[in-house]
XYZ file of C-alpha atoms in Angstrom:
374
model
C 53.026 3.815 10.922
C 55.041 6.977 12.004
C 54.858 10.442 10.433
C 58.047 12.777 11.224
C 58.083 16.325 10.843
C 61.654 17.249 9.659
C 61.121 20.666 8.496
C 57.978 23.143 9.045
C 59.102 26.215 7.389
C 58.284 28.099 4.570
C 60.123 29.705 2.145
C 62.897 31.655 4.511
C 63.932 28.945 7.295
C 64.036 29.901 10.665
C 65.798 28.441 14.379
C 62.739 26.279 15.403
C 61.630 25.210 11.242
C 63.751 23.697 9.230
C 62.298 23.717 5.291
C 59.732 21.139 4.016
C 60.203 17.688 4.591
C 57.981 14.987 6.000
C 59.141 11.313 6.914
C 56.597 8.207 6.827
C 57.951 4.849 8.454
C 55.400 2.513 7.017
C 55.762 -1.585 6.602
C 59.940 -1.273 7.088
C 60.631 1.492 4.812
C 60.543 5.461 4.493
C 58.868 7.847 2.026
C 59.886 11.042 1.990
C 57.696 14.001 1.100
C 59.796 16.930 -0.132
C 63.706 17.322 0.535
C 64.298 21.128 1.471
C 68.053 22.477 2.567
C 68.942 20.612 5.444
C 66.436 17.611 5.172
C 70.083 15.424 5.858
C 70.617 16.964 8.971
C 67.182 16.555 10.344
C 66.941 13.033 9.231
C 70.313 12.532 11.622
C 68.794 14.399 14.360
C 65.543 12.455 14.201
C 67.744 8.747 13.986
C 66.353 8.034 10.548
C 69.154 6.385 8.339
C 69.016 8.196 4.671
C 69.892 4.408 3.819
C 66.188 3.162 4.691
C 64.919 5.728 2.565
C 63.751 4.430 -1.095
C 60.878 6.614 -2.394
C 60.816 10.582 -2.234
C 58.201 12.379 -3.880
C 58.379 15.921 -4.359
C 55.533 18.126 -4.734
C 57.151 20.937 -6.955
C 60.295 22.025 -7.859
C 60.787 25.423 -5.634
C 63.999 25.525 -3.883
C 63.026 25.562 0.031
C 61.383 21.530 -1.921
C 64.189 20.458 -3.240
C 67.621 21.793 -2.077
C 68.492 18.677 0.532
C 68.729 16.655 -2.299
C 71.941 17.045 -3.090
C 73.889 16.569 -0.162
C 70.921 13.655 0.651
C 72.152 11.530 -2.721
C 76.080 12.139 -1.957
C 75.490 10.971 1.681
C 74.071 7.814 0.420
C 76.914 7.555 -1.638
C 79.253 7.970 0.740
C 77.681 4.956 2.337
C 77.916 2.881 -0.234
C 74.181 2.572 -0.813
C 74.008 -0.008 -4.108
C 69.772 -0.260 -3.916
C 67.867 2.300 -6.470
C 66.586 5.097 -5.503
C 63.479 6.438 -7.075
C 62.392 10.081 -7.144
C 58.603 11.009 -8.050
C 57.759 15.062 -8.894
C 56.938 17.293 -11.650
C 57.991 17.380 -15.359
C 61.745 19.247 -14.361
C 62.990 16.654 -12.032
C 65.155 14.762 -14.660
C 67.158 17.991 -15.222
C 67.472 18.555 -11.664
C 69.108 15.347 -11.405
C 71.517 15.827 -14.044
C 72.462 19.138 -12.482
C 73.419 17.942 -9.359
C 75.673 14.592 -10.981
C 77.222 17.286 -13.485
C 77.709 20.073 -11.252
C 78.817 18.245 -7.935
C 81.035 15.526 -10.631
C 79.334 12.461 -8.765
C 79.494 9.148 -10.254
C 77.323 7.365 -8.011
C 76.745 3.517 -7.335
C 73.178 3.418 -7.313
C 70.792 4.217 -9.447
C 68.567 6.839 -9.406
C 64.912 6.693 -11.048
C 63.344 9.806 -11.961
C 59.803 9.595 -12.369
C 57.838 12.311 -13.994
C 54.446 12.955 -13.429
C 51.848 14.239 -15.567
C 48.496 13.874 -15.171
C 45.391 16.514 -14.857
C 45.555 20.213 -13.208
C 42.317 20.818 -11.156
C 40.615 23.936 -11.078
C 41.330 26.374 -8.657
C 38.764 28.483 -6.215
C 40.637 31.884 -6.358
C 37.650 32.903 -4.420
C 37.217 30.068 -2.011
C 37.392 32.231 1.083
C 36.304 35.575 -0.619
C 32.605 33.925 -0.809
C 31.865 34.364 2.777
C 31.730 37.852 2.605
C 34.689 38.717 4.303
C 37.660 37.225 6.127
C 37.031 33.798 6.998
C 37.514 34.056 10.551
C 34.572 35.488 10.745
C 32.819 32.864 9.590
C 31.772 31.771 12.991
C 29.783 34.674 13.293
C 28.618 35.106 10.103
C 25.001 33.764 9.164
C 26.477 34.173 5.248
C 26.952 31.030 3.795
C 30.125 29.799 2.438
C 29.192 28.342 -1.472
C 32.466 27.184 -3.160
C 32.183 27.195 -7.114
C 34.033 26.143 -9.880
C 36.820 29.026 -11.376
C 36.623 28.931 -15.420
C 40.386 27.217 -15.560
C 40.669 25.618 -19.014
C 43.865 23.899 -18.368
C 44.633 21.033 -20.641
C 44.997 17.465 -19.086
C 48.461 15.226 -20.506
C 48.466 11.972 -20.748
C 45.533 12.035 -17.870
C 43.384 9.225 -16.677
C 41.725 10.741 -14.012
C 38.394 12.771 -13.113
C 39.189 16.173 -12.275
C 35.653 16.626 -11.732
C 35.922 20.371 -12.080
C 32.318 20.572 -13.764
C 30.376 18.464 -11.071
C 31.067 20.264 -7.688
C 27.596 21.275 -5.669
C 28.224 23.906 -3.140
C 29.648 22.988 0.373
C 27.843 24.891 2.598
C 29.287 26.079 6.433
C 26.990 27.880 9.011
C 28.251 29.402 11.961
C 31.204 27.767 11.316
C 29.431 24.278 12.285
C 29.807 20.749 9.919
C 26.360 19.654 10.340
C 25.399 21.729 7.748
C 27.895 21.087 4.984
C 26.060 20.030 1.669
C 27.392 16.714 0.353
C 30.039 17.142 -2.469
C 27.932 15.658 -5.459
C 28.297 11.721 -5.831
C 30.926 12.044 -8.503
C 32.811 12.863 -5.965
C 32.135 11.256 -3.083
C 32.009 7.887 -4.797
C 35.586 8.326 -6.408
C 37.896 6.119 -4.776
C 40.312 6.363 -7.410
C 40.452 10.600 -7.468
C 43.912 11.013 -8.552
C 46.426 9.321 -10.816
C 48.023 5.760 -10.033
C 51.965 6.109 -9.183
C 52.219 3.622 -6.665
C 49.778 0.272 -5.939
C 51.347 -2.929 -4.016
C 49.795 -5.009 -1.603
C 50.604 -2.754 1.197
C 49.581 0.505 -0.067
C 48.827 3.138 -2.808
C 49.947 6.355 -3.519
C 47.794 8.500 -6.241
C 48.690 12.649 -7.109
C 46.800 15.390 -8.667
C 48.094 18.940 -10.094
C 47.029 21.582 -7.996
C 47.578 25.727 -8.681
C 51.239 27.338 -7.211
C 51.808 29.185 -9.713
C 54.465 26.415 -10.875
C 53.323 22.860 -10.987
C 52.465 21.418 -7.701
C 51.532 17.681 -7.032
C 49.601 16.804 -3.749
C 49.810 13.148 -2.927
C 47.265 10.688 -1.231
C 49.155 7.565 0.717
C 46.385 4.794 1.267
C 47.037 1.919 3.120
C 45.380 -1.262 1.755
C 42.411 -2.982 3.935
C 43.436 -5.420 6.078
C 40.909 -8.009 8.540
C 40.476 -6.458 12.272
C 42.916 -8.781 14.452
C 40.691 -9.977 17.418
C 43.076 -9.875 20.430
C 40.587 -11.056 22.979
C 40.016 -14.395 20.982
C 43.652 -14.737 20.011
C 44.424 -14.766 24.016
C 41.739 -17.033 24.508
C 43.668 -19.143 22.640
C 46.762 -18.680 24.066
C 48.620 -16.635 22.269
C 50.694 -14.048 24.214
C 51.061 -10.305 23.033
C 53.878 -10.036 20.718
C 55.370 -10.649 18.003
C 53.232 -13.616 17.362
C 50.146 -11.427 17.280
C 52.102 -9.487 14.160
C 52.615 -12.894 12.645
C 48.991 -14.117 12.889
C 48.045 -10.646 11.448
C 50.406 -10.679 9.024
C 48.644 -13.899 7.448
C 51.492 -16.688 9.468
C 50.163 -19.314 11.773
C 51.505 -19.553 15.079
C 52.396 -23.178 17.436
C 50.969 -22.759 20.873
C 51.856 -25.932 22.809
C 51.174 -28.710 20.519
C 48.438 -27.015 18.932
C 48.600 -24.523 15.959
C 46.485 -21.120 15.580
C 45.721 -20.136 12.407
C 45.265 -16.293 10.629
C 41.564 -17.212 9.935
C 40.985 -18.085 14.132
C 41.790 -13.962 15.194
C 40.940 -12.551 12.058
C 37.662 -10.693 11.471
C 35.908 -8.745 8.660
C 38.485 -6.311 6.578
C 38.501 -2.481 7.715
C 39.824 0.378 5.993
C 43.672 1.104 6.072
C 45.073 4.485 6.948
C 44.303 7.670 4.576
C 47.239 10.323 4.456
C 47.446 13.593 2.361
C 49.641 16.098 1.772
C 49.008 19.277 -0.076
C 52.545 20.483 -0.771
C 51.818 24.483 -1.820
C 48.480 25.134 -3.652
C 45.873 27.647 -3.350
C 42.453 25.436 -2.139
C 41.243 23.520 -5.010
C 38.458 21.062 -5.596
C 40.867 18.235 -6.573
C 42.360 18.471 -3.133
C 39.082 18.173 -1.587
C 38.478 14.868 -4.063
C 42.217 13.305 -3.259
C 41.593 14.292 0.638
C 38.364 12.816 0.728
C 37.424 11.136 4.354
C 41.471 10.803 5.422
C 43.061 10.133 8.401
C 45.193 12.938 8.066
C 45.239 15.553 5.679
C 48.610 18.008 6.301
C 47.723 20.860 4.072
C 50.335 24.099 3.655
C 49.231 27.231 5.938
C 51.555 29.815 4.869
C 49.389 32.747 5.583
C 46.596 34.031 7.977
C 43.339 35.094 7.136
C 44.488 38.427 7.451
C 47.679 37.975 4.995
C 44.885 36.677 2.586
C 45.978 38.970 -0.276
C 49.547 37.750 -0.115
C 48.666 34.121 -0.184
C 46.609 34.970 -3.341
C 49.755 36.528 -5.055
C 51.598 33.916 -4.146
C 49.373 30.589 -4.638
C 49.679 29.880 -1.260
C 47.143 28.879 1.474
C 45.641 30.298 4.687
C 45.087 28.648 7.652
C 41.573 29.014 7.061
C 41.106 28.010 3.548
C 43.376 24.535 4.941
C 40.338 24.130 7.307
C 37.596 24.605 5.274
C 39.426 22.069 2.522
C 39.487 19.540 5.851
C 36.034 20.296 6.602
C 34.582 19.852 2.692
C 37.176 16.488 2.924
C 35.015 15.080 5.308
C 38.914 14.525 7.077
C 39.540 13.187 10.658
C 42.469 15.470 11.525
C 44.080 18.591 9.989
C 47.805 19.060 10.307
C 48.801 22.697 9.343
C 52.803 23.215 7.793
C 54.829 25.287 5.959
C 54.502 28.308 8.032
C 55.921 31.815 7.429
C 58.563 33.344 9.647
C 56.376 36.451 9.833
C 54.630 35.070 12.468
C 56.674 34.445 15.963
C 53.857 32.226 17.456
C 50.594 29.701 15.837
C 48.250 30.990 18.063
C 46.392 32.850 15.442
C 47.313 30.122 12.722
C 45.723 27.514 14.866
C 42.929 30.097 16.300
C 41.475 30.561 12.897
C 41.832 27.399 11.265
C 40.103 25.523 14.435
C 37.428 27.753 14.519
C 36.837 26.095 11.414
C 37.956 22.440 12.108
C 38.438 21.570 15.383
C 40.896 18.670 14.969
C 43.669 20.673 13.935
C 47.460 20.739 15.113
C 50.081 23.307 13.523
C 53.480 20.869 12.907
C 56.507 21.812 14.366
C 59.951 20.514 13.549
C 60.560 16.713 14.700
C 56.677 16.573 15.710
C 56.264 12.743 15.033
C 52.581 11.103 14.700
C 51.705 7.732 15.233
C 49.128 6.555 13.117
């Protein structure tokens, strides 16, 4: 699987960040996450055909999300695209659609599925970073420890089948800015496979959302690969088969002829292992749910708008700082941290990546056509 980085910007674009978008090749398709103004262009830069795109899900309904989808969906038409396309993002996303058919007078020839979610909002910590006792770059140095709580948010859940497990959240505790010490979110949550709500579940992979707090309706998204056995190279050589594409055919559950002899999946195939974890935040202030849907990933590319010292304007604007994405990798229990949407108030990410990997030391600030190979 490939991750692109088409566009790292916030809000206000700049020369180096285009705004939001995020392409994942995965199994001979690609997903889309977020379509900002420009996505098109980026896409042709990066080699990616819009025409191999067939899922985009967008994570709310703010302009620098969503603007690149109408000169996206008249591209494709231009090029005759005749497979559906289907769009996933919050209640508002059907109108959207008709506005850009009415208003641009296209009559396409595809189809395209709007898909509204609706599903639980998850409370949010207003005062996630406020409970060290200061700015939370200083946490390093601090002996104070960092206790996240629930906020009283009595949001109503629609048509909700998930746990938002807003009442069953022990503190997650961070000395000296070390992991060893965090306390274990309680079992609720660290037993919930299943923390968000269902959109997506083939035999390759899932994709579950939650609600999280922007002000507007924001939907972060988990992408989870399915297990799949270990392929044992050393015993497939043994028995003569050559690196390849045969070894993707005897993974992929095909026998392969060697000689006058025939290998079978079951000869190189060991005991299942866990498939690839990837989240993405879109823009949210830190949240419990996110720590749920985020729990152990791969990857977990959370919004980083702000630093610690801009803390008050990421509160007025339900928006994130680099340190408050670190500490939700860190209570995640995440391998890597991938820090995005970044303001054009700052000219460099020293500081952005500074204070978040004082925090979490796997952590890389995106950058426009950054690709990942997971």
């Amino acid at each position: 699987m490939e991750l692109i980085f088409l566009g790292t910007s916030s809000a206000i674009p700049s020369k180096q960040r285009n705004h939001p978008a995020i392409a994942l090749k995965a199994f001979g398709e690609v997903i889309l996450f977020d379509c900002g103004e420009g996505t098109q262009r980026q896409l042709a830069i990066a080699k990616i055909s819009p025409m191999k795109i067939n899922k985009i899900f967008i994570s709310h309904l703010h302009g620098d999300h969503v603007l690149g989808l109408p000169g996206l969906i008249q591209s494709m038409d231009f090029r005759d695209r005749k497979i559906p396309l289907d769009i996933y993002g919050p209640p508002g996303l059907f109108q959207l659609k008709s506005a850009i058919l009415r208003l641009g007078y296209c009559s396409l020839d595809f189809d395209i599925r709007i898909h509204e979610l609706t599903g639980n909002f998850c409370s949010t910590l207003d005062d996630f970073a406020n409970s060290v006792n200061g700015k939370m770059s200083n946490t390093k140095n601090s002996n104070n420890n960092c206790n996240i709580n629930n906020s009283n948010n009595n949001n109503n859940n629609i048509n909700s089948n998930a746990n938002s497990n807003n009442n069953n959240f022990d503190n997650c505790i961070i000395n000296n800015g070390n992991t060893n010490n965090i306390s274990s979110i309680n079992n609720n949550i660290n037993n919930n496979e299943n923390a968000g709500n269902l959109i997506i579940n083939n035999d390759k992979y899932s994709i579950q959302f939650i609600k999280t707090d922007h002000g507007v309706c924001n939907l972060s998204y988990s992408f989870v690969e399915k297990k799949k056995p270990r392929f044992l190279r050393d015993k497939a050589i043994k028995l003569g088969v050559k690196p390849g594409p045969d070894f993707g055919k005897l993974h992929n559950g095909s026998e392969v002829k060697i000689g006058d002899r025939v290998v079978m999946p079951n000869d190189v195939l060991g005991e299942d292992r866990s498939g690839v974890k990837i989240v993405y935040s879109g823009d949210t202030r830190p949240n419990q749910g996110l720590i749920s849907l985020a729990k152990d990933a791969d990857l977990l590319i959370h919004e980083s708008t702000y630093c610690e010292d801009d803390k008050n304007k990421a509160i007025e604007n339900n928006h994130s700082t680099s340190s408050e994405a670190a500490l939700i990798a860190k209570c995640a229990n995440a391998k890597n941290l991938v820090l995005t949407h970044i303001s054009t108030r700052y000219n460099n990410t020293e500081d952005i990546l500074k204070e978040a990997c004082e925090l979490f030391k796997n952590t890389k600030v995106a950058y426009d056509f950054m690709v990942l190979n997971i």
